[in-house]
PDB file of C-alpha atoms in Angstrom:
ATOM      1  CA  UNK A   1      87.493  75.709 -78.043  1.00 48.00           C
ATOM      2  CA  UNK A   2      88.073  75.598 -74.251  1.00 50.00           C
ATOM      3  CA  UNK A   3      85.134  73.202 -73.914  1.00 53.00           C
ATOM      4  CA  UNK A   4      86.655  70.766 -76.418  1.00 73.00           C
ATOM      5  CA  UNK A   5      84.259  71.531 -79.263  1.00 72.00           C
ATOM      6  CA  UNK A   6      85.513  71.516 -82.850  1.00 81.00           C
ATOM      7  CA  UNK A   7      83.536  73.209 -85.626  1.00 68.00           C
ATOM      8  CA  UNK A   8      84.872  73.665 -89.154  1.00 71.00           C
ATOM      9  CA  UNK A   9      85.416  72.155 -92.582  1.00 76.00           C
ATOM     10  CA  UNK A  10      88.057  71.448 -95.231  1.00 78.00           C
ATOM     11  CA  UNK A  11      88.258  70.225 -98.840  1.00 75.00           C
ATOM     12  CA  UNK A  12      90.312  67.438-100.429  1.00 82.00           C
ATOM     13  CA  UNK A  13      90.172  64.863-103.210  1.00 85.00           C
ATOM     14  CA  UNK A  14      90.305  61.243-102.011  1.00 86.00           C
ATOM     15  CA  UNK A  15      89.724  59.828-105.478  1.00 82.00           C
ATOM     16  CA  UNK A  16      86.359  58.365-104.470  1.00 80.00           C
ATOM     17  CA  UNK A  17      82.860  59.593-105.358  1.00 76.00           C
ATOM     18  CA  UNK A  18      80.106  60.117-102.792  1.00 73.00           C
ATOM     19  CA  UNK A  19      78.476  56.754-103.579  1.00 68.00           C
ATOM     20  CA  UNK A  20      81.789  54.999-102.887  1.00 74.00           C
ATOM     21  CA  UNK A  21      82.185  56.289 -99.316  1.00 80.00           C
ATOM     22  CA  UNK A  22      78.669  55.704 -97.929  1.00 73.00           C
ATOM     23  CA  UNK A  23      78.797  53.382 -94.892  1.00 73.00           C
ATOM     24  CA  UNK A  24      82.525  53.979 -94.415  1.00 80.00           C
ATOM     25  CA  UNK A  25      83.848  54.939 -90.986  1.00 87.00           C
ATOM     26  CA  UNK A  26      85.065  58.456 -90.171  1.00 87.00           C
ATOM     27  CA  UNK A  27      87.485  58.838 -87.274  1.00 88.00           C
ATOM     28  CA  UNK A  28      88.539  61.762 -85.070  1.00 89.00           C
ATOM     29  CA  UNK A  29      92.047  61.622 -83.605  1.00 90.00           C
ATOM     30  CA  UNK A  30      93.443  63.343 -80.524  1.00 86.00           C
ATOM     31  CA  UNK A  31      96.541  65.533 -80.771  1.00 90.00           C
ATOM     32  CA  UNK A  32      98.721  62.479 -80.003  1.00 87.00           C
ATOM     33  CA  UNK A  33      97.090  60.455 -82.782  1.00 86.00           C
ATOM     34  CA  UNK A  34      94.822  58.399 -80.536  1.00 87.00           C
ATOM     35  CA  UNK A  35      91.463  57.510 -82.071  1.00 86.00           C
ATOM     36  CA  UNK A  36      88.846  59.187 -79.875  1.00 85.00           C
ATOM     37  CA  UNK A  37      85.687  59.450 -82.011  1.00 85.00           C
ATOM     38  CA  UNK A  38      84.035  57.347 -84.692  1.00 86.00           C
ATOM     39  CA  UNK A  39      80.943  57.458 -86.906  1.00 82.00           C
ATOM     40  CA  UNK A  40      79.592  55.853 -90.092  1.00 79.00           C
ATOM     41  CA  UNK A  41      78.787  57.958 -93.160  1.00 77.00           C
ATOM     42  CA  UNK A  42      75.167  57.950 -94.299  1.00 66.00           C
ATOM     43  CA  UNK A  43      73.233  60.017 -96.810  1.00 59.00           C
ATOM     44  CA  UNK A  44      72.141  63.615 -96.092  1.00 51.00           C
ATOM     45  CA  UNK A  45      68.632  62.572 -94.988  1.00 47.00           C
ATOM     46  CA  UNK A  46      69.890  60.801 -91.872  1.00 49.00           C
ATOM     47  CA  UNK A  47      70.060  62.727 -88.595  1.00 50.00           C
ATOM     48  CA  UNK A  48      72.339  62.213 -85.646  1.00 58.00           C
ATOM     49  CA  UNK A  49      70.812  61.013 -82.392  1.00 51.00           C
ATOM     50  CA  UNK A  50      71.885  62.501 -79.083  1.00 47.00           C
ATOM     51  CA  UNK A  51      73.662  59.957 -76.859  1.00 56.00           C
ATOM     52  CA  UNK A  52      71.777  59.219 -73.617  1.00 52.00           C
ATOM     53  CA  UNK A  53      72.724  61.602 -70.833  1.00 50.00           C
ATOM     54  CA  UNK A  54      74.511  64.084 -73.111  1.00 57.00           C
ATOM     55  CA  UNK A  55      71.739  66.703 -73.020  1.00 68.00           C
ATOM     56  CA  UNK A  56      72.182  69.078 -70.083  1.00 73.00           C
ATOM     57  CA  UNK A  57      69.659  68.573 -67.292  1.00 91.00           C
ATOM     58  CA  UNK A  58      67.705  71.486 -65.860  1.00 95.00           C
ATOM     59  CA  UNK A  59      65.982  72.338 -62.608  1.00 97.00           C
ATOM     60  CA  UNK A  60      63.503  75.202 -62.313  1.00 97.00           C
ATOM     61  CA  UNK A  61      62.156  77.307 -59.459  1.00 98.00           C
ATOM     62  CA  UNK A  62      59.231  79.734 -59.367  1.00 97.00           C
ATOM     63  CA  UNK A  63      60.135  82.748 -57.266  1.00 97.00           C
ATOM     64  CA  UNK A  64      57.951  84.491 -54.697  1.00 95.00           C
ATOM     65  CA  UNK A  65      58.590  86.794 -51.721  1.00 94.00           C
ATOM     66  CA  UNK A  66      60.917  85.351 -49.074  1.00 96.00           C
ATOM     67  CA  UNK A  67      59.019  84.120 -45.976  1.00 94.00           C
ATOM     68  CA  UNK A  68      58.417  87.093 -43.725  1.00 92.00           C
ATOM     69  CA  UNK A  69      59.568  89.662 -46.286  1.00 90.00           C
ATOM     70  CA  UNK A  70      57.130  92.475 -47.060  1.00 82.00           C
ATOM     71  CA  UNK A  71      57.935  94.557 -50.142  1.00 76.00           C
ATOM     72  CA  UNK A  72      57.243  98.291 -50.226  1.00 69.00           C
ATOM     73  CA  UNK A  73      56.948  98.015 -53.987  1.00 68.00           C
ATOM     74  CA  UNK A  74      53.409  97.593 -55.360  1.00 58.00           C
ATOM     75  CA  UNK A  75      54.676  94.834 -57.677  1.00 70.00           C
ATOM     76  CA  UNK A  76      55.075  91.487 -55.914  1.00 85.00           C
ATOM     77  CA  UNK A  77      58.318  89.622 -56.556  1.00 93.00           C
ATOM     78  CA  UNK A  78      57.852  86.829 -59.090  1.00 95.00           C
ATOM     79  CA  UNK A  79      59.704  85.046 -61.860  1.00 96.00           C
ATOM     80  CA  UNK A  80      61.753  81.961 -62.579  1.00 97.00           C
ATOM     81  CA  UNK A  81      65.255  80.657 -61.989  1.00 98.00           C
ATOM     82  CA  UNK A  82      66.592  77.834 -64.179  1.00 97.00           C
ATOM     83  CA  UNK A  83      69.712  75.869 -63.253  1.00 97.00           C
ATOM     84  CA  UNK A  84      71.330  73.837 -66.038  1.00 96.00           C
ATOM     85  CA  UNK A  85      73.964  71.203 -65.305  1.00 93.00           C
ATOM     86  CA  UNK A  86      76.832  70.595 -67.738  1.00 86.00           C
ATOM     87  CA  UNK A  87      78.310  67.220 -66.799  1.00 79.00           C
ATOM     88  CA  UNK A  88      81.213  67.662 -69.206  1.00 78.00           C
ATOM     89  CA  UNK A  89      82.562  70.657 -67.249  1.00 79.00           C
ATOM     90  CA  UNK A  90      80.867  70.192 -63.822  1.00 84.00           C
ATOM     91  CA  UNK A  91      79.614  73.763 -64.165  1.00 92.00           C
ATOM     92  CA  UNK A  92      76.098  74.969 -63.602  1.00 95.00           C
ATOM     93  CA  UNK A  93      74.482  77.679 -65.692  1.00 96.00           C
ATOM     94  CA  UNK A  94      72.287  79.719 -63.380  1.00 98.00           C
ATOM     95  CA  UNK A  95      69.708  81.763 -65.310  1.00 97.00           C
ATOM     96  CA  UNK A  96      67.240  84.202 -63.778  1.00 98.00           C
ATOM     97  CA  UNK A  97      64.248  86.250 -64.865  1.00 97.00           C
ATOM     98  CA  UNK A  98      62.741  87.939 -61.799  1.00 97.00           C
ATOM     99  CA  UNK A  99      60.654  91.092 -61.406  1.00 95.00           C
ATOM    100  CA  UNK A 100      59.557  93.198 -58.446  1.00 93.00           C
ATOM    101  CA  UNK A 101      63.098  93.769 -57.170  1.00 94.00           C
ATOM    102  CA  UNK A 102      64.898  97.022 -56.357  1.00 94.00           C
ATOM    103  CA  UNK A 103      65.364  99.446 -59.222  1.00 94.00           C
ATOM    104  CA  UNK A 104      68.767  99.821 -60.901  1.00 95.00           C
ATOM    105  CA  UNK A 105      70.663  97.424 -58.637  1.00 95.00           C
ATOM    106  CA  UNK A 106      74.116  96.182 -59.641  1.00 94.00           C
ATOM    107  CA  UNK A 107      75.919  93.238 -58.056  1.00 94.00           C
ATOM    108  CA  UNK A 108      73.270  91.885 -55.667  1.00 96.00           C
ATOM    109  CA  UNK A 109      73.420  88.159 -54.915  1.00 97.00           C
ATOM    110  CA  UNK A 110      71.346  85.135 -55.853  1.00 98.00           C
ATOM    111  CA  UNK A 111      72.269  81.609 -54.810  1.00 98.00           C
ATOM    112  CA  UNK A 112      71.262  78.006 -54.192  1.00 98.00           C
ATOM    113  CA  UNK A 113      70.862  77.415 -50.450  1.00 98.00           C
ATOM    114  CA  UNK A 114      71.234  74.350 -48.239  1.00 98.00           C
ATOM    115  CA  UNK A 115      67.591  74.267 -47.169  1.00 98.00           C
ATOM    116  CA  UNK A 116      64.793  72.533 -49.026  1.00 98.00           C
ATOM    117  CA  UNK A 117      61.847  74.813 -48.264  1.00 97.00           C
ATOM    118  CA  UNK A 118      60.669  78.376 -48.667  1.00 97.00           C
ATOM    119  CA  UNK A 119      57.903  78.015 -46.088  1.00 97.00           C
ATOM    120  CA  UNK A 120      60.066  78.701 -43.038  1.00 97.00           C
ATOM    121  CA  UNK A 121      62.832  81.323 -43.095  1.00 97.00           C
ATOM    122  CA  UNK A 122      64.739  79.474 -40.374  1.00 96.00           C
ATOM    123  CA  UNK A 123      65.034  76.369 -42.569  1.00 98.00           C
ATOM    124  CA  UNK A 124      66.315  77.933 -45.800  1.00 98.00           C
ATOM    125  CA  UNK A 125      69.913  77.759 -44.556  1.00 97.00           C
ATOM    126  CA  UNK A 126      73.075  79.209 -46.037  1.00 97.00           C
ATOM    127  CA  UNK A 127      74.863  78.801 -49.355  1.00 98.00           C
ATOM    128  CA  UNK A 128      74.957  75.253 -50.746  1.00 98.00           C
ATOM    129  CA  UNK A 129      78.314  74.008 -52.018  1.00 97.00           C
ATOM    130  CA  UNK A 130      80.735  71.120 -51.460  1.00 96.00           C
ATOM    131  CA  UNK A 131      83.858  72.584 -49.859  1.00 95.00           C
ATOM    132  CA  UNK A 132      85.639  69.258 -50.260  1.00 94.00           C
ATOM    133  CA  UNK A 133      85.327  69.512 -54.037  1.00 93.00           C
ATOM    134  CA  UNK A 134      85.546  73.217 -54.874  1.00 94.00           C
ATOM    135  CA  UNK A 135      87.064  74.797 -51.751  1.00 94.00           C
ATOM    136  CA  UNK A 136      85.871  78.316 -50.825  1.00 96.00           C
ATOM    137  CA  UNK A 137      82.234  79.356 -51.198  1.00 97.00           C
ATOM    138  CA  UNK A 138      81.618  80.002 -54.937  1.00 97.00           C
ATOM    139  CA  UNK A 139      78.298  81.778 -54.295  1.00 98.00           C
ATOM    140  CA  UNK A 140      79.955  85.187 -54.123  1.00 97.00           C
ATOM    141  CA  UNK A 141      80.428  88.227 -56.323  1.00 96.00           C
ATOM    142  CA  UNK A 142      84.017  87.119 -56.911  1.00 95.00           C
ATOM    143  CA  UNK A 143      82.713  84.050 -58.752  1.00 95.00           C
ATOM    144  CA  UNK A 144      79.957  85.946 -60.548  1.00 95.00           C
ATOM    145  CA  UNK A 145      76.916  84.937 -58.479  1.00 97.00           C
ATOM    146  CA  UNK A 146      75.220  88.323 -58.856  1.00 97.00           C
ATOM    147  CA  UNK A 147      72.455  90.038 -60.769  1.00 98.00           C
ATOM    148  CA  UNK A 148      71.540  93.547 -61.901  1.00 97.00           C
ATOM    149  CA  UNK A 149      68.136  95.124 -62.440  1.00 97.00           C
ATOM    150  CA  UNK A 150      66.701  97.722 -64.781  1.00 96.00           C
ATOM    151  CA  UNK A 151      64.779 100.801 -63.675  1.00 94.00           C
ATOM    152  CA  UNK A 152      61.616  98.695 -63.316  1.00 93.00           C
ATOM    153  CA  UNK A 153      63.286  96.269 -60.921  1.00 94.00           C
ATOM    154  CA  UNK A 154      63.582  93.377 -63.332  1.00 96.00           C
ATOM    155  CA  UNK A 155      66.627  91.096 -63.399  1.00 97.00           C
ATOM    156  CA  UNK A 156      67.389  88.976 -66.467  1.00 97.00           C
ATOM    157  CA  UNK A 157      70.695  87.194 -67.003  1.00 97.00           C
ATOM    158  CA  UNK A 158      72.876  84.221 -66.151  1.00 97.00           C
ATOM    159  CA  UNK A 159      76.232  83.170 -64.758  1.00 97.00           C
ATOM    160  CA  UNK A 160      78.308  79.994 -64.501  1.00 95.00           C
ATOM    161  CA  UNK A 161      80.041  78.414 -61.523  1.00 95.00           C
ATOM    162  CA  UNK A 162      80.951  75.059 -59.992  1.00 95.00           C
ATOM    163  CA  UNK A 163      79.301  74.352 -56.636  1.00 96.00           C
ATOM    164  CA  UNK A 164      80.630  70.821 -56.372  1.00 95.00           C
ATOM    165  CA  UNK A 165      77.112  69.409 -56.537  1.00 95.00           C
ATOM    166  CA  UNK A 166      75.321  67.919 -59.530  1.00 93.00           C
ATOM    167  CA  UNK A 167      71.755  67.643 -60.732  1.00 94.00           C
ATOM    168  CA  UNK A 168      70.408  65.106 -58.246  1.00 93.00           C
ATOM    169  CA  UNK A 169      72.137  66.858 -55.320  1.00 96.00           C
ATOM    170  CA  UNK A 170      70.273  70.102 -56.064  1.00 97.00           C
ATOM    171  CA  UNK A 171      66.752  68.754 -56.552  1.00 97.00           C
ATOM    172  CA  UNK A 172      64.422  70.319 -53.981  1.00 97.00           C
ATOM    173  CA  UNK A 173      66.889  72.931 -52.752  1.00 98.00           C
ATOM    174  CA  UNK A 174      65.939  76.538 -52.171  1.00 98.00           C
ATOM    175  CA  UNK A 175      67.171  79.360 -54.375  1.00 98.00           C
ATOM    176  CA  UNK A 176      67.319  82.823 -52.861  1.00 98.00           C
ATOM    177  CA  UNK A 177      67.501  86.348 -54.275  1.00 98.00           C
ATOM    178  CA  UNK A 178      69.045  89.001 -52.035  1.00 97.00           C
ATOM    179  CA  UNK A 179      68.557  92.763 -52.080  1.00 95.00           C
ATOM    180  CA  UNK A 180      71.557  95.067 -52.440  1.00 95.00           C
ATOM    181  CA  UNK A 181      71.933  95.206 -48.623  1.00 95.00           C
ATOM    182  CA  UNK A 182      71.912  91.399 -48.345  1.00 95.00           C
ATOM    183  CA  UNK A 183      68.289  91.061 -47.224  1.00 95.00           C
ATOM    184  CA  UNK A 184      66.651  87.895 -48.505  1.00 97.00           C
ATOM    185  CA  UNK A 185      63.745  89.065 -50.642  1.00 96.00           C
ATOM    186  CA  UNK A 186      62.765  86.125 -52.858  1.00 96.00           C
ATOM    187  CA  UNK A 187      62.766  82.341 -52.601  1.00 97.00           C
ATOM    188  CA  UNK A 188      61.876  79.325 -54.727  1.00 98.00           C
ATOM    189  CA  UNK A 189      62.466  75.565 -54.666  1.00 98.00           C
ATOM    190  CA  UNK A 190      64.235  73.789 -57.535  1.00 98.00           C
ATOM    191  CA  UNK A 191      62.015  71.218 -59.222  1.00 97.00           C
ATOM    192  CA  UNK A 192      62.449  68.668 -61.965  1.00 94.00           C
ATOM    193  CA  UNK A 193      60.550  69.046 -65.224  1.00 88.00           C
ATOM    194  CA  UNK A 194      58.664  72.069 -66.507  1.00 85.00           C
ATOM    195  CA  UNK A 195      57.070  74.518 -64.080  1.00 86.00           C
ATOM    196  CA  UNK A 196      54.456  77.160 -64.739  1.00 88.00           C
ATOM    197  CA  UNK A 197      55.346  80.327 -62.844  1.00 89.00           C
ATOM    198  CA  UNK A 198      52.988  83.259 -62.372  1.00 74.00           C
TER     199      UNK A 198
END
């Protein structure tokens, strides 16, 4: 597929039985014939280990009302944002599950910001991206950095984009949820490991 993953199967007769091919090498070739992957055949009880660093890394943020923001809704804003980093594509997968937002909103923004706190509104900063790597600001509706809510004001979903920054660059940065008019209504700080959100 477009991510370079191959899934499938085929049948053939090599003339050898299963017991004859155990511990033999299997090779994957590129389209030009180059040998690009290799493994050794074992029996069905053996499992494959995941190479170090191949599992996507994740950062998580618990969301609460933006500093200074007072909601007119009786339900306080809360929830979680999870940012997963795919080093093979340089993309991030930005997933959100937040409640207490406006009802039936479509296309409001949520982004990672340059600041590293949610305690002071003046220090949250603007959108966080590396212009030298990706060019124009990717934290826009054009690049999919938006959410929608149901009639109860809950937003659940995800989008992908490339901000030019990786896992370690984003640790401790603020994530912000905006209302439909652009007002900053929720904030959280990206943390390593598991987090327990209210």
